[in-house]
Amino acid sequence: MYEMGEAAAKRHPNHVAYGFMGKKTSYTEFMKRIQAAAQGLYKMGIRKGDKVTICMANTPQALDCFYALNRIGAIPNMIHPLSASQEIAFYLNFSKSKAVLTLDQFYYKVAEILPQLENPTEILIAKVVDELPAPLSALYPLTKSARAVKKLPKAGYTLWYDMVKAGKNTKLPAQKSRYDSCGAILYSGGTTGTTKGIMLSNLNFNALALQTIAASGFSMEEISNMKMLSVMPVFHGFGLGIGIHTPLVAGGTCILIPQFNVKVYAKTLMKQKPNLIPGVPTLFEALLRTEDLEGADLSFLKGIFSGGDSLSPELKKKVDAFLREHNCSEQIREGYGTTECVTASCLTPKDYARQGSIGVPFPDTYYKIVEPGTTNEVGPNIEGEICISGPSVMLRYVDNPEETANTLRRHEDGRIWLHTGDLGKMDEDGFVYFSQRIKRMIITSGYNVYPGQLENILDAHEKVQMSCIIGVPDPYKMQKVKAFVMLKPGVPADDATRQELLDYCRKHVAKYAMPYDIEFRDELPKTLVGKVAYRVLEDEEKAKQAAAAQEQA
């Protein structure tokens, strides 16, 4: 991965590699920063194969550390900085990390779990203020964010830039990483069960970048002159693989956004004028609610890519209409993938969407639909499990041979296929259609109900902003269907609206799949990567039922 960035720097030494809060870093400067960070890490004892946890927002130090570790053959272990302290302890022990890089505001959360760690772990502390341009850096200590950061103790950690300075003049070994050696460890989103560490190779990331560029409809040279809004988090495959590594391979610019905020969305768009925006559906739903874009000219947008969760046909229509109204000729393009293949492996072709389709496979990537639980391929337009084979498919799960064997299977054609655990189908022309995660299915009175299909129906109602369907335990039906709805601004959350939506559902939904109740919410809970966290709603309902049963007893 480092070598791909280095090649881009040789082609475009003066291009801006990334921008952060108004400060721009050229490719030449970026390579110097990576080299200095690699020397510092090597000086402190990090060697080939060692794991270092990066527990960071989208900041320059996170990128410097990621590529510096790759330069010396070490392995970045990517986790969310807002993880609970016990989760951080789990990730550090699970990966056997020798060090952890985090921001000063998270120091005490990491420090408190040191006694629980199974291996000696060095804490590296980065500060946002160190990366701000002159006027902002002087004013930053006066901001609410800075005042909220608890003062660091005098010992117990190493400041990132002290570590970098200490490595000056350290001789680095020659670049020895192989294409098939582990480049990073990411974690499954956790929406389908137990969290698993996913070992991804240098080839996985590099292939993804080149495939994404090819599938985008733009040439490498065109993207080298474009800016990517890197708002998806660096610890997530979508954010790291497409939001950061892909533009850096092409010689383009990453606009690093450390924390997404609806209030600053419009300001960021109009000030930075990014050409490419990858994001989850909730990010584009926020676009519709963003103030201060009335009459704005968004013609600078050349590519809008949705992934990470299903994009309902209704949300796509709304976003496409919004773009047209704001002088943008592009349509939102849906893709699909899993962290087990870094992120996307399928994308809607430019100007050629098919209703409900997630697009066609990336170059050099194969898709196959099989009967769930088997390796038997089904015919066109028949639903089954989505399987993927190609250069972005993971090496394996960390220390989990059983799950690896269940997920990576050699079929009769001799290829290794990734069994995604997702249901879908493929038409005669190779367009893929995602239905639902196999494990996210409601069984009520013996009937299978797929929440995503009901959500699409509810989302199509003119008064609905977003919805989520869950199964609630029921002694008679096994599960009954419940809907959670976020209404559009100004729509009253009353019984009349509830009845209207139930009457609407009766017209579009089979009797057995009808929601028994609709609960209105101002906001729906989200996972760390911005998906609607349906498991949170399921757990809330189970807790309510348990409390009611206890009270009755």
XYZ file of N, CA and C in Angstrom, residues 2-164:
489
model
N 1.932 1.225 0.816
C 2.857 2.362 0.871
C 3.456 2.632 -0.504
N 3.837 1.580 -1.194
C 4.470 1.733 -2.517
C 3.498 2.334 -3.538
N 2.216 2.016 -3.403
C 1.219 2.594 -4.315
C 1.100 4.103 -4.084
N 1.147 4.496 -2.816
C 1.130 5.924 -2.488
C 2.393 6.619 -2.962
N 3.511 5.925 -2.816
C 4.809 6.470 -3.240
C 4.830 6.683 -4.756
N 4.241 5.737 -5.491
C 4.181 5.859 -6.958
C 3.330 7.069 -7.355
N 2.230 7.287 -6.629
C 1.372 8.450 -6.915
C 2.127 9.744 -6.630
N 2.945 9.736 -5.558
C 3.729 10.929 -5.189
C 4.772 11.253 -6.261
N 5.319 10.228 -6.902
C 6.297 10.462 -7.973
C 5.618 11.051 -9.211
N 4.367 10.629 -9.450
C 3.634 11.142 -10.611
C 3.118 12.563 -10.358
N 2.707 12.821 -9.116
C 2.062 14.109 -8.796
C 2.634 14.692 -7.489
N 3.920 15.026 -7.478
C 4.558 15.465 -6.228
C 3.925 16.710 -5.610
N 3.347 17.572 -6.433
C 2.810 18.837 -5.921
C 1.300 18.820 -5.693
N 0.659 17.709 -6.042
C -0.773 17.602 -5.763
C -0.991 17.562 -4.251
N -2.167 17.977 -3.805
C -2.507 17.907 -2.380
C -2.971 16.483 -2.049
N -2.274 15.823 -1.143
C -2.654 14.471 -0.733
C -3.885 14.515 0.161
N -3.851 15.423 1.147
C -5.033 15.581 1.996
C -5.117 16.997 2.548
N -6.348 17.375 2.796
C -6.618 18.651 3.444
C -7.286 18.379 4.774
N -6.916 19.158 5.788
C -7.501 18.957 7.124
C -7.728 20.319 7.767
N -8.990 20.663 7.963
C -9.360 21.918 8.622
C -8.685 23.122 7.963
N -8.558 23.069 6.636
C -7.969 24.187 5.906
C -6.482 24.074 5.651
N -5.824 23.116 6.279
C -4.382 22.917 6.075
C -4.169 21.851 5.000
N -3.323 22.160 4.012
C -3.100 21.239 2.902
C -1.708 20.613 2.981
N -1.639 19.312 2.672
C -0.372 18.582 2.685
C -0.137 17.974 1.306
N 0.974 18.329 0.658
C 1.282 17.806 -0.675
C 1.762 16.359 -0.588
N 1.806 15.692 -1.731
C 2.282 14.302 -1.759
C 3.751 14.220 -1.341
N 4.547 15.183 -1.750
C 5.963 15.193 -1.364
C 6.082 15.278 0.155
N 5.320 16.190 0.761
C 5.341 16.345 2.218
C 4.765 15.111 2.910
N 3.734 14.525 2.335
C 3.113 13.323 2.896
C 4.130 12.187 2.966
N 4.908 11.990 1.910
C 5.915 10.930 1.904
C 6.977 11.181 2.985
N 7.344 12.438 3.173
C 8.317 12.780 4.225
C 7.743 12.473 5.607
N 6.481 12.778 5.789
C 5.825 12.515 7.073
C 5.733 11.010 7.348
N 5.423 10.241 6.308
C 5.348 8.781 6.470
C 6.720 8.235 6.847
N 7.752 8.687 6.163
C 9.121 8.236 6.432
C 9.520 8.559 7.875
N 9.227 9.788 8.309
C 9.579 10.199 9.675
C 8.822 9.378 10.713
N 7.525 9.117 10.448
C 6.730 8.310 11.377
C 7.237 6.876 11.421
N 7.615 6.331 10.246
C 8.154 4.964 10.187
C 9.451 4.860 10.989
N 10.311 5.876 10.883
C 11.559 5.888 11.659
C 11.274 5.936 13.156
N 10.297 6.753 13.550
C 9.945 6.844 14.967
C 9.392 5.539 15.502
N 8.508 4.909 14.745
C 7.920 3.631 15.165
C 8.986 2.537 15.244
N 9.905 2.556 14.262
C 10.971 1.550 14.253
C 11.904 1.750 15.449
N 12.194 3.020 15.738
C 13.064 3.358 16.879
C 12.466 2.868 18.197
N 11.126 2.952 18.333
C 10.496 2.518 19.584
C 10.287 1.002 19.646
N 10.725 0.300 18.590
C 10.733 -1.164 18.665
C 9.681 -1.882 17.850
N 8.930 -1.159 17.024
C 7.910 -1.809 16.195
C 8.594 -2.459 14.996
N 8.320 -3.732 14.791
C 8.964 -4.506 13.728
C 7.930 -5.165 12.818
N 8.430 -5.767 11.747
C 7.572 -6.440 10.774
C 6.684 -7.474 11.485
N 5.387 -7.435 11.183
C 4.440 -8.380 11.768
C 3.832 -7.934 13.083
N 4.423 -6.908 13.734
C 3.853 -6.394 14.984
C 2.535 -5.682 14.704
N 1.626 -5.715 15.668
C 0.345 -5.014 15.530
C 0.377 -3.715 16.336
N -0.148 -2.669 15.737
C -0.318 -1.382 16.411
C -1.756 -0.934 16.190
N -2.468 -0.670 17.263
C -3.869 -0.255 17.157
C -3.957 1.237 16.861
N -4.721 1.572 15.817
C -5.005 2.969 15.483
C -6.449 3.245 15.899
N -6.579 4.018 16.969
C -7.883 4.320 17.569
C -8.130 5.811 17.362
N -8.386 6.181 16.093
C -8.351 7.585 15.687
C -9.530 7.984 14.805
N -9.817 9.266 14.833
C -10.730 9.867 13.857
C -9.936 10.113 12.568
N -10.584 10.676 11.550
C -9.914 10.963 10.275
C -9.023 12.196 10.420
N -7.800 11.973 10.863
C -6.824 13.052 11.065
C -5.533 12.714 10.315
N -4.663 13.709 10.080
C -3.391 13.435 9.398
C -2.539 12.382 10.100
N -2.507 12.404 11.456
C -1.665 11.437 12.175
C -2.145 10.003 11.927
N -3.455 9.821 11.762
C -3.990 8.480 11.499
C -3.470 7.957 10.163
N -3.453 8.827 9.140
C -2.943 8.425 7.827
C -1.445 8.199 7.869
N -0.718 9.093 8.520
C 0.736 8.946 8.621
C 1.091 7.620 9.272
N 0.385 7.312 10.359
C 0.674 6.079 11.109
C 0.331 4.846 10.281
N -0.821 4.874 9.609
C -1.256 3.726 8.818
C -0.222 3.355 7.758
N 0.215 4.337 6.978
C 1.169 4.048 5.899
C 2.585 3.837 6.421
N 2.926 4.456 7.559
C 4.251 4.234 8.160
C 4.377 2.792 8.645
N 3.319 2.279 9.260
C 3.328 0.878 9.705
C 3.478 -0.046 8.510
N 2.778 0.268 7.429
C 2.878 -0.544 6.223
C 4.289 -0.491 5.647
N 4.927 0.669 5.736
C 6.302 0.842 5.230
C 7.276 -0.101 5.928
N 7.068 -0.351 7.229
C 8.010 -1.225 7.955
C 7.463 -2.649 8.120
N 6.335 -2.926 7.475
C 5.797 -4.286 7.506
C 4.989 -4.622 8.743
N 4.682 -3.624 9.574
C 3.835 -3.846 10.749
C 2.369 -3.777 10.323
N 1.470 -4.140 11.237
C 0.055 -4.288 10.869
C -0.827 -3.347 11.686
N -1.498 -2.391 11.034
C -2.439 -1.519 11.739
C -3.699 -2.291 12.131
N -4.118 -2.121 13.368
C -5.352 -2.722 13.888
C -6.336 -1.572 14.079
N -7.345 -1.486 13.207
C -8.177 -0.285 13.120
C -9.433 -0.395 13.979
N -9.599 0.541 14.951
C -10.785 0.510 15.802
C -11.369 1.920 15.973
N -12.608 1.977 16.405
C -13.340 3.239 16.569
C -12.885 3.952 17.842
N -12.547 5.254 17.761
C -12.118 5.976 18.965
C -13.221 6.144 20.005
N -14.475 5.989 19.592
C -15.574 6.104 20.558
C -15.955 4.750 21.158
N -15.145 3.733 20.889
C -15.382 2.425 21.515
C -15.326 2.577 23.032
N -16.140 1.783 23.729
C -16.102 1.786 25.196
C -14.753 1.238 25.658
N -14.349 1.588 26.869
C -13.028 1.182 27.368
C -12.856 -0.338 27.345
N -13.914 -1.083 27.712
C -13.802 -2.543 27.712
C -13.661 -3.102 26.296
N -14.284 -2.423 25.343
C -14.122 -2.837 23.944
C -12.680 -2.609 23.500
N -12.097 -1.488 23.903
C -10.704 -1.196 23.549
C -9.782 -2.259 24.143
N -10.054 -2.644 25.397
C -9.257 -3.701 26.041
C -9.345 -4.995 25.235
N -10.556 -5.318 24.785
C -10.748 -6.528 23.982
C -9.928 -6.458 22.696
N -10.029 -5.342 21.972
C -9.329 -5.202 20.691
C -7.810 -5.268 20.866
N -7.295 -4.648 21.925
C -5.842 -4.648 22.151
C -5.344 -6.047 22.502
N -6.093 -6.753 23.341
C -5.698 -8.114 23.698
C -5.864 -9.066 22.521
N -6.970 -8.912 21.814
C -7.271 -9.779 20.674
C -6.181 -9.690 19.612
N -5.697 -8.476 19.353
C -4.695 -8.266 18.306
C -3.263 -8.393 18.804
N -3.118 -8.475 20.140
C -1.770 -8.501 20.757
C -0.962 -7.260 20.349
N -1.607 -6.120 20.400
C -0.975 -4.869 19.960
C 0.172 -4.461 20.881
N 1.257 -3.965 20.273
C 2.402 -3.470 21.035
C 2.263 -1.995 21.382
N 1.378 -1.303 20.657
C 1.165 0.125 20.913
C -0.233 0.488 20.441
N -0.724 1.628 20.942
C -2.011 2.153 20.507
C -1.864 3.656 20.302
N -2.340 4.129 19.148
C -2.347 5.572 18.867
C -3.763 6.082 19.034
N -3.944 7.111 19.858
C -5.261 7.708 20.023
C -5.119 9.201 20.272
N -6.243 9.912 20.297
C -6.232 11.354 20.539
C -6.172 11.656 22.030
N -5.684 12.836 22.386
C -5.529 13.197 23.796
C -6.839 13.110 24.563
N -7.963 13.392 23.897
C -9.246 13.351 24.598
C -9.660 11.944 25.021
N -9.019 10.918 24.435
C -9.356 9.532 24.783
C -8.292 8.872 25.662
N -7.284 9.635 26.101
C -6.179 9.049 26.857
C -6.662 8.296 28.093
N -7.507 8.931 28.907
C -7.892 8.318 30.188
C -8.713 7.046 29.986
N -9.481 7.009 28.896
C -10.257 5.803 28.586
C -9.328 4.634 28.288
N -8.212 4.921 27.590
C -7.236 3.863 27.287
C -6.398 3.528 28.515
N -5.994 4.557 29.253
C -5.126 4.347 30.417
C -5.797 3.463 31.472
N -7.107 3.608 31.636
C -7.787 2.861 32.705
C -7.839 1.361 32.449
N -7.648 0.938 31.182
C -7.715 -0.504 30.909
C -6.321 -1.139 30.816
N -5.257 -0.366 31.069
C -3.897 -0.919 31.011
C -3.714 -2.152 31.904
N -4.269 -2.162 33.137
C -4.107 -3.357 33.978
C -4.734 -4.617 33.391
N -5.669 -4.447 32.468
C -6.346 -5.607 31.873
C -5.616 -6.156 30.649
N -4.608 -5.439 30.196
C -3.927 -5.850 28.971
C -2.956 -6.995 29.226
N -2.921 -7.928 28.306
C -2.108 -9.144 28.464
C -0.663 -8.938 28.009
N -0.419 -7.843 27.252
C 0.931 -7.551 26.768
C 1.275 -6.098 27.058
N 2.567 -5.788 27.280
C 2.965 -4.385 27.471
C 2.554 -3.564 26.239
N 1.880 -2.444 26.463
C 1.357 -1.638 25.353
C 1.716 -0.170 25.548
N 2.414 0.376 24.577
C 2.802 1.788 24.609
C 1.631 2.643 24.129
N 1.333 3.712 24.862
C 0.270 4.639 24.439
C 0.898 5.832 23.716
N 0.478 6.031 22.468
C 0.908 7.190 21.685
C -0.258 8.184 21.613
N -0.001 9.430 21.911
C -1.055 10.443 21.948
C -0.853 11.493 20.858
N -1.882 11.661 20.030
C -1.880 12.701 18.994
C -2.833 13.813 19.422
N -2.545 15.030 18.970
C -3.400 16.175 19.281
C -3.863 16.836 17.991
N -5.150 17.119 17.909
C -5.708 17.785 16.731
C -5.038 19.138 16.513
N -4.774 19.857 17.607
C -4.226 21.212 17.508
C -2.893 21.241 16.746
N -2.149 20.125 16.813
C -0.847 20.066 16.130
C -0.985 20.127 14.607
N -2.174 19.832 14.102
C -2.372 19.769 12.650
C -3.182 20.929 12.103
N -3.505 21.895 12.954
C -4.318 23.019 12.498
C -3.448 24.118 11.897
N -3.964 24.840 10.896
C -3.216 25.978 10.348
C -3.111 27.092 11.382
N -2.180 28.000 11.161
C -1.805 29.024 12.151
C -2.961 29.748 12.850
N -3.906 30.343 12.158
C -4.938 31.082 12.907
C -5.770 30.165 13.805
N -6.143 28.994 13.257
C -6.972 28.063 14.025
C -6.229 27.478 15.214
N -4.949 27.149 15.039
C -4.176 26.527 16.135
C -4.073 27.470 17.329
N -4.002 28.777 17.063
C -3.908 29.751 18.158
C -5.231 29.886 18.898
N -6.334 29.758 18.148
C -7.658 29.929 18.752
C -8.212 28.634 19.350
N -7.676 27.489 18.896
C -8.232 26.195 19.300
C -8.328 26.003 20.812
N -7.303 26.387 21.616
C -7.408 26.178 23.069
C -8.606 26.877 23.708
N -9.174 27.872 23.026
C -10.309 28.612 23.573
C -11.646 27.972 23.213
N -11.620 26.959 22.304
C -12.871 26.357 21.851
C -13.460 25.422 22.903
N -14.759 25.181 22.741
C -15.474 24.287 23.658
C -14.870 22.882 23.615
N -14.492 22.417 22.404
C -13.904 21.071 22.240
C -12.600 20.950 23.021
N -11.743 21.973 22.910
C -10.446 21.937 23.596
C -10.622 21.994 25.113
N -11.547 22.831 25.572
C -11.763 22.963 27.024
C -12.330 21.687 27.636
N -12.994 20.875 26.792
C -13.592 19.630 27.289
C -12.553 18.527 27.478
N -11.351 18.714 26.911
C -10.302 17.688 27.022
C -9.601 17.812 28.374
N -9.629 16.718 29.122
C -8.974 16.699 30.428
C -7.461 16.767 30.248
N -6.805 17.559 31.077
C -5.356 17.737 30.967
C -4.625 16.407 31.128
N -3.627 16.197 30.268
C -2.857 14.952 30.323
C -1.943 14.934 31.543
N -1.704 13.747 32.127
C -0.722 13.653 33.213
C 0.684 13.859 32.661
N 1.676 13.901 33.540
C 3.050 14.170 33.094
C 3.739 12.932 32.521
N 3.199 11.754 32.823
C 3.839 10.519 32.349
C 2.766 9.483 32.010
N 3.218 8.364 31.403
C 2.297 7.268 31.099
C 1.967 7.152 29.618
N 2.614 7.968 28.782
C 2.324 7.971 27.353
C 3.493 8.646 26.628
N 3.469 8.567 25.299
C 4.430 9.298 24.471
C 3.644 10.125 23.466
N 3.958 11.397 23.368
C 3.298 12.227 22.368
C 3.742 11.804 20.967
N 2.814 11.787 20.030
C 3.097 11.343 18.665
C 4.306 12.063 18.071
N 4.354 13.387 18.226
C 5.444 14.124 17.590
C 6.768 13.972 18.334
N 6.727 13.636 19.606
C 7.969 13.306 20.324
C 8.524 11.990 19.793
N 7.611 11.043 19.526
C 8.023 9.749 18.965
C 8.633 9.943 17.579
N 8.004 10.818 16.772
C 8.506 11.083 15.423
C 9.902 11.728 15.486
